[in-house]
Tab-separated table of C-alpha atoms in Angstrom:
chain	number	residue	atom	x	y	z
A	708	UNK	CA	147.382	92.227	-1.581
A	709	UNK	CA	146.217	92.369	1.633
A	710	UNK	CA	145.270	96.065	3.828
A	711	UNK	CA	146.392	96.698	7.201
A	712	UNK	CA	144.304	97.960	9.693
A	713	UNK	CA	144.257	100.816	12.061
A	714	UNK	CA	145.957	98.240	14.492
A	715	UNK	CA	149.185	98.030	12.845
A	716	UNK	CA	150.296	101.478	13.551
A	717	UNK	CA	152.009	103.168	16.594
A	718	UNK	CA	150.703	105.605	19.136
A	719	UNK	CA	154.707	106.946	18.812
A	720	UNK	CA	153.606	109.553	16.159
A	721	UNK	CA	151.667	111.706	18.933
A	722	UNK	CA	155.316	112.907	20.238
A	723	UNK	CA	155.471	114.908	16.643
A	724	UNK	CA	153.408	114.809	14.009
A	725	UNK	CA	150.353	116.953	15.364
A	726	UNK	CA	152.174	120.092	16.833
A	727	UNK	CA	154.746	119.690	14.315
A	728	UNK	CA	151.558	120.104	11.391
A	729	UNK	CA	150.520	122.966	13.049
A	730	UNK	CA	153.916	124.691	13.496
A	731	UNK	CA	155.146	124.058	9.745
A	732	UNK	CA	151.845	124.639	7.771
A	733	UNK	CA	148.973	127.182	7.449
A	734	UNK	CA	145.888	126.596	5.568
A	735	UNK	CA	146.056	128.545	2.231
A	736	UNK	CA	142.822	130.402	3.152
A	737	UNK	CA	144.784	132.217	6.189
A	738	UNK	CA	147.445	133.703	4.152
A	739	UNK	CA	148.254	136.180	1.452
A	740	UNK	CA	147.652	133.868	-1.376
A	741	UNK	CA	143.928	133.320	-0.364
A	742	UNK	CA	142.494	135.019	-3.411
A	743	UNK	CA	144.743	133.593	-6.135
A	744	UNK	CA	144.137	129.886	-5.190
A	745	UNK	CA	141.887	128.054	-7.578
A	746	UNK	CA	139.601	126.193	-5.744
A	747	UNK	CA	141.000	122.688	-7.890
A	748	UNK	CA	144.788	123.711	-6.606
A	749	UNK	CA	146.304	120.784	-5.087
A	750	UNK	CA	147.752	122.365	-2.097
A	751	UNK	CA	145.181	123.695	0.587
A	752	UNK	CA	147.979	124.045	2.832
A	753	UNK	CA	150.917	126.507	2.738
A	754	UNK	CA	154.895	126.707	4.726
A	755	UNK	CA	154.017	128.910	7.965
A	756	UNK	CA	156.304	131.920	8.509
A	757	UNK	CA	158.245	129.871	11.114
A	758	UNK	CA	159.032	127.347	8.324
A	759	UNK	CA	160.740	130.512	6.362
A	760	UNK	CA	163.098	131.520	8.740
A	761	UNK	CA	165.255	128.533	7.731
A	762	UNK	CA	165.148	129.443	3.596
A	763	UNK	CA	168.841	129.439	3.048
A	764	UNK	CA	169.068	125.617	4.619
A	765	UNK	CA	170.929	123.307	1.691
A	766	UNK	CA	168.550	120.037	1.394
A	767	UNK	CA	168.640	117.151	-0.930
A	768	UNK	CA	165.992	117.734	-3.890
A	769	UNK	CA	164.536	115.107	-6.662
A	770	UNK	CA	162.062	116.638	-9.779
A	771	UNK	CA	160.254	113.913	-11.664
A	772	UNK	CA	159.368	115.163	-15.104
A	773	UNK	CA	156.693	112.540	-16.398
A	774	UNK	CA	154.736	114.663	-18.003
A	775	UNK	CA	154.514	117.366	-21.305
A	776	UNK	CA	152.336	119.832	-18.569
A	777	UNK	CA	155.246	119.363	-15.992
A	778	UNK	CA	157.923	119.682	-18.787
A	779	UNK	CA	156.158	123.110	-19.826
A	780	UNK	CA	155.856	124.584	-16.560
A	781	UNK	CA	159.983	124.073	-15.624
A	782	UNK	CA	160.701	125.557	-18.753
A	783	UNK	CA	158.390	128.749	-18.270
A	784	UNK	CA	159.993	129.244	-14.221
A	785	UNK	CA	163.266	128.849	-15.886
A	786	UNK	CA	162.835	131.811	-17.921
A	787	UNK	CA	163.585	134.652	-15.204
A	788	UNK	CA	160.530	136.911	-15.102
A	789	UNK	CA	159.910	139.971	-12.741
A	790	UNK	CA	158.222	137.850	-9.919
A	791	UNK	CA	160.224	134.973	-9.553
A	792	UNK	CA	163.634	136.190	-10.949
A	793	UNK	CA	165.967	134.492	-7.874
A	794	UNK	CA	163.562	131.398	-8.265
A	795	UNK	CA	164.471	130.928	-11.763
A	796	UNK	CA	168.150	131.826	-11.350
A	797	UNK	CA	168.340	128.989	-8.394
A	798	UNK	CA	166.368	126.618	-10.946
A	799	UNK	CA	168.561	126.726	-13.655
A	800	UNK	CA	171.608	126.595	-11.276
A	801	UNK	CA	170.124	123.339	-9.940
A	802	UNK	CA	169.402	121.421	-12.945
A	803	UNK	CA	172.928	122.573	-14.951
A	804	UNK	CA	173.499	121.007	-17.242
A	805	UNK	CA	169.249	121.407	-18.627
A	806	UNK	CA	168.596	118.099	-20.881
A	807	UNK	CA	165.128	118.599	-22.558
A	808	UNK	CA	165.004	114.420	-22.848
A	809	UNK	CA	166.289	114.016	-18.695
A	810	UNK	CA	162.701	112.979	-16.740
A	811	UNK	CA	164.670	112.995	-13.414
A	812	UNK	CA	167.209	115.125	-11.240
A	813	UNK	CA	168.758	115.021	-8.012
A	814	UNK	CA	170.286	117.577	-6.690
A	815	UNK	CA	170.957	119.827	-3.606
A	816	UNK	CA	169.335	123.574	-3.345
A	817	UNK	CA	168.063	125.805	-0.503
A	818	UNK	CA	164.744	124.986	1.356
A	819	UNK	CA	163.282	128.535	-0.359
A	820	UNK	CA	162.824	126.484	-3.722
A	821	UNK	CA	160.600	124.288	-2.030
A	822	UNK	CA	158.807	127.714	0.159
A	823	UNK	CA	158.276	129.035	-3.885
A	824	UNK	CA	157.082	125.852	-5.474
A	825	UNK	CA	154.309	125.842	-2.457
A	826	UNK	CA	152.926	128.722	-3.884
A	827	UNK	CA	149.047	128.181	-5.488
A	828	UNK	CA	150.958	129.208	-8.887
A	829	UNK	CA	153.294	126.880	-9.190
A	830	UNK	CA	152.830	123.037	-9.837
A	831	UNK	CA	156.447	121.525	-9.583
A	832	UNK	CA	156.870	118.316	-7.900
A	833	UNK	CA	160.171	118.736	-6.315
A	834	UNK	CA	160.767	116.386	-3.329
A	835	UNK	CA	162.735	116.926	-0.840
A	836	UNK	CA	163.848	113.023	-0.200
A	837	UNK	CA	165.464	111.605	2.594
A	838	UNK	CA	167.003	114.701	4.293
A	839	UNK	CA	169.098	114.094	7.115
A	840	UNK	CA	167.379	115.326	10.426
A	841	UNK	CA	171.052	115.747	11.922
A	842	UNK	CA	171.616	118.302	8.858
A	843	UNK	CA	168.815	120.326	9.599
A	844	UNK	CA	168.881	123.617	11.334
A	845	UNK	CA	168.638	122.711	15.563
A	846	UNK	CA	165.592	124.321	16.420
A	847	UNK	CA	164.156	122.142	13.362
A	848	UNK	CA	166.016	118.932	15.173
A	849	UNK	CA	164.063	119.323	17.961
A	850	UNK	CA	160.473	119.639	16.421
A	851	UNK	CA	161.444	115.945	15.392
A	852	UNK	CA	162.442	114.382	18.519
A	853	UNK	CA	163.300	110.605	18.434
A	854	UNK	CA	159.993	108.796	19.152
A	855	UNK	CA	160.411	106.502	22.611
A	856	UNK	CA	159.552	103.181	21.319
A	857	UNK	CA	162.821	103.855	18.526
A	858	UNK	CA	164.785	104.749	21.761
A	859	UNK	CA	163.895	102.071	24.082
A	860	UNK	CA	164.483	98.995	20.907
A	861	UNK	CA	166.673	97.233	20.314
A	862	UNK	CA	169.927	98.469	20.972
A	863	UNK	CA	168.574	101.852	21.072
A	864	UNK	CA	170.900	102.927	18.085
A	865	UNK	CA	169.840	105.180	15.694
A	866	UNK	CA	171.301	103.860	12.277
A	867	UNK	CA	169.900	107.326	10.545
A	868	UNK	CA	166.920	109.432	10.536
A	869	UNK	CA	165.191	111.343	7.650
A	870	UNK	CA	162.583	114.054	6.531
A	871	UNK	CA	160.779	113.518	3.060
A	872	UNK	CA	158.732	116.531	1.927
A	873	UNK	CA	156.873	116.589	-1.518
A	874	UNK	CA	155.301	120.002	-2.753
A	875	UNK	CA	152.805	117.399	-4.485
A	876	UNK	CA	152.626	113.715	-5.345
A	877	UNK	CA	155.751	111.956	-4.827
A	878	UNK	CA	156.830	107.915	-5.287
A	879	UNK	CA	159.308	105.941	-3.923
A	880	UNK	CA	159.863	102.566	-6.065
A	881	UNK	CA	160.454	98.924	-4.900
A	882	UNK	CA	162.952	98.663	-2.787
A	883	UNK	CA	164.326	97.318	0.729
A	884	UNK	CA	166.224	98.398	4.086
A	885	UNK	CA	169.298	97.259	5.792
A	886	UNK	CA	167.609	98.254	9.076
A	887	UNK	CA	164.224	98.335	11.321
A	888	UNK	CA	162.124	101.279	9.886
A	889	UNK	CA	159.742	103.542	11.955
A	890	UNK	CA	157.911	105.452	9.137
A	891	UNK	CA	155.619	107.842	10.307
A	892	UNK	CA	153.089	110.084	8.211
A	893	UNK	CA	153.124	114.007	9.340
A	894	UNK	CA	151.264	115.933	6.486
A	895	UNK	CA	148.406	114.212	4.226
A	896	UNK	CA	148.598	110.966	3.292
A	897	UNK	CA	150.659	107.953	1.577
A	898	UNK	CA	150.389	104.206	0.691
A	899	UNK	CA	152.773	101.570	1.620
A	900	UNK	CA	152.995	98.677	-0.233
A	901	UNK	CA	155.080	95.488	1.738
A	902	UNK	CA	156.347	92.611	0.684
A	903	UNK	CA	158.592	89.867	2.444
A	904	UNK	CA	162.053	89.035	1.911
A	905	UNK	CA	161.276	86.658	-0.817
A	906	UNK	CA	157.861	87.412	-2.472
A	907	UNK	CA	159.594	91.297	-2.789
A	908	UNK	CA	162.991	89.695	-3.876
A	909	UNK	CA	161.623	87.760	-6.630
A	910	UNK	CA	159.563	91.001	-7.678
A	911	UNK	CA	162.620	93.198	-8.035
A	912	UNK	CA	164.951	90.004	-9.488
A	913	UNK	CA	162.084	89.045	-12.216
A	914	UNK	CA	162.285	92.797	-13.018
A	915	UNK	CA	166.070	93.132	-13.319
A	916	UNK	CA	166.099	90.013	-15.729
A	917	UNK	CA	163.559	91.891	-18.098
A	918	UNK	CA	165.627	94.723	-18.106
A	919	UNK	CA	168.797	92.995	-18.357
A	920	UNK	CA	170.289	94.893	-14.810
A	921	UNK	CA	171.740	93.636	-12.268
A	922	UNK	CA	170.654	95.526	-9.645
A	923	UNK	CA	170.186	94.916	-5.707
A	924	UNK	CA	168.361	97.657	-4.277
A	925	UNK	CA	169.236	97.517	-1.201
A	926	UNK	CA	168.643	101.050	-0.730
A	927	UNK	CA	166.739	103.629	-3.054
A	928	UNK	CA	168.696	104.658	-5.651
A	929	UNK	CA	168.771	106.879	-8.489
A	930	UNK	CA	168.818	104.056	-11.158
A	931	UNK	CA	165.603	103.008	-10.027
A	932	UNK	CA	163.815	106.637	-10.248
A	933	UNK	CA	163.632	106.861	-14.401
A	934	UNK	CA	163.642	104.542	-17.323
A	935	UNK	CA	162.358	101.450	-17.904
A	936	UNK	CA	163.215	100.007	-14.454
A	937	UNK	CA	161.155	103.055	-13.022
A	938	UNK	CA	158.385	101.503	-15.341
A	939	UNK	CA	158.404	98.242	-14.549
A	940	UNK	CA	158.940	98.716	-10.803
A	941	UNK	CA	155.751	100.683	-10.946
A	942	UNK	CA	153.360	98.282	-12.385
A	943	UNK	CA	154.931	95.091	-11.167
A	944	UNK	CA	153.570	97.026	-7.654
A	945	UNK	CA	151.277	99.116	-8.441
A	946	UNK	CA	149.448	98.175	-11.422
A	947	UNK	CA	146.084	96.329	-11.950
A	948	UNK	CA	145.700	92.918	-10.856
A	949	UNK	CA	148.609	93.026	-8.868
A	950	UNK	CA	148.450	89.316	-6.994
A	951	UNK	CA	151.765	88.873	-4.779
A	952	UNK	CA	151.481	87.873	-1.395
A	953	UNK	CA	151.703	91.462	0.232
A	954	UNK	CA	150.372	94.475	2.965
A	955	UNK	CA	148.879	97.773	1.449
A	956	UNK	CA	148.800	99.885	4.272
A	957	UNK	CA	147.278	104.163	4.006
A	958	UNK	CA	148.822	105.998	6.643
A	959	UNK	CA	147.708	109.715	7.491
A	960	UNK	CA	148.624	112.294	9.908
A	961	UNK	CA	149.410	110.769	13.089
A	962	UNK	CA	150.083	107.177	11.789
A	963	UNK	CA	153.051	105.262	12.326
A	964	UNK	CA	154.396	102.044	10.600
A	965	UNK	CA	157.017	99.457	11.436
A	966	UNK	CA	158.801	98.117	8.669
A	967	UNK	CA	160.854	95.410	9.443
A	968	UNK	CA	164.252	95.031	8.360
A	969	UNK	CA	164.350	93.142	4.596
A	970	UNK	CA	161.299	93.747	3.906
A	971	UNK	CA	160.318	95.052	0.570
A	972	UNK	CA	158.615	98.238	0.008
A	973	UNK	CA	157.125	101.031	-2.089
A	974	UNK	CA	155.733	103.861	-1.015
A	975	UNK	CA	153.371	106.619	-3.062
A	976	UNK	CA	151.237	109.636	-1.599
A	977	UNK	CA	147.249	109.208	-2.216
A	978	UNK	CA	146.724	112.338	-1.868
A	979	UNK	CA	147.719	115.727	-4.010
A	980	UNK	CA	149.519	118.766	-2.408
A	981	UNK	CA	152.224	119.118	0.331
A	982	UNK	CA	153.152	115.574	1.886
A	983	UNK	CA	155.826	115.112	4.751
A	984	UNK	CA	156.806	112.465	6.209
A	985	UNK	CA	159.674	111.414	8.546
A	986	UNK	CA	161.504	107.900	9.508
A	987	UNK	CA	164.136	106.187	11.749
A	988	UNK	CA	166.094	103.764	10.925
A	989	UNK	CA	167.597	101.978	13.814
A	990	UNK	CA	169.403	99.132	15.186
């Protein structure tokens, strides 16, 4: 596995990711929740007022339960209590049917579960994964403009564009694109694991056959976010000893990375509390 340097990313990132940090997020210390933080909480940054204007905006969730303290916690916020009663309510309505032995959901809820779950009191890892930009509210559309060198490639067609927010860690298993990929890091950081066409294909094929799938992942999908594949996936990239021919890149706020089309991927924030990133596929 070998690291990328500074070099490989893109000055593009400048057109966003600072002023959008600053608009969307406050440090914790600034706001109401100052004195209740515990000094070990993962989050030392907080959704800005701005950010909660747009509350009631439907977005596409994921909640990874790996984890009896994670399991707990759900369980407690779904019991309504007199300071989180519509959080609860929203919770439950989210998750319906609850299965105790489920470790993964996706599912579509307003941005205020994620504005709750930010709070220094509550440790759910919900991840908001691969919202649509288009979808979002306009004035959100434009804090994200389309960077110039995605514009100006290519045929200058934007295949799709996304936002990916995580209240805390968040993963994103082997997998590959049909299309160029500008990823670029806005809040904290991630890894990015690459791998080319064939070194990543015989990864994810030697991984079906132990698993007895047949599987092509040619985009992520929910079959690869629990269960054994989930497993496998994991420490066939991520584990110890890991030897494939491959990149390992960090990126951090205002760091870019071109992912070509094919190419294999996984992707995993290195850092706890809030993560965002955004990315544009294009053609």
């Amino acid at each position: 596995m070998r690291a990328m340097n500074n070099g490989s990313s893109t000055n593009s990132k400048r057109e966003i990711s600072i002023n959008v940090a600053a608009k969307w997020f406050v440090p914790i210390s600034s706001t109401r929740f100052a004195s209740v933080a515990s000094p070990s909480a993962p989050n030392t940054l907080v959704p800005s007022r701005y950010l909660h204007n747009f509350a009631d905006t439907i977005l596409p969730y994921e909640l990874t339960i790996d984890s009896d303290n994670i399991r707990k916690q759900l369980e407690w916020f779904m019991q309504p209590r007199k300071n989180h009663i519509e959080f609860s309510e929203q919770l439950c309505r989210s998750l319906e049917p609850y299965d105790a032995d489920k470790s993964f959901y996706h599912f579509h809820a307003p941005f205020s579960l994620f504005l709750f779950a930010t709070r220094p009191t509550c440790f759910l890892p919900f991840y908001i994964a691969q919202a649509q930009i288009t979808n979002l509210p306009s004035k959100l559309q434009k804090d994200l403009p389309t960077p110039k060198v995605v514009r100006e490639s290519g045929k200058g067609d934007i295949y799709d564009a996304n936002i990916w927010m995580g209240t805390s860690t968040s993963y994103t298993p082997l997998h590959k694109d049909p299309n160029p990929n500008l990823f670029v890091q806005l809040v904290n950081k991630k890894k990015v694991r690459l791998f080319p066409p064939s070194v990543g294909g015989g990864i994810y094929q030697k991984v079906q056959q132990s698993i007895g799938g047949s599987g092509t992942a040619s985009m992520r999908g929910e079959e690869m976010m629990e269960g054994p594949e989930r497993s496998l996936l994991e420490e066939r990239v991520w584990g110890e000893g890991v030897t494939d021919e491959g990149f390992e890149a960090e990126v951090g706020p205002e760091d870019a990375l071109f992912i070509p089309k094919g190419w294999w991927h996984s992707i995993k924030s290195s850092e706890s509390g809030i993560n965002v990133s955004v990315n544009w596929w294009f053609r």
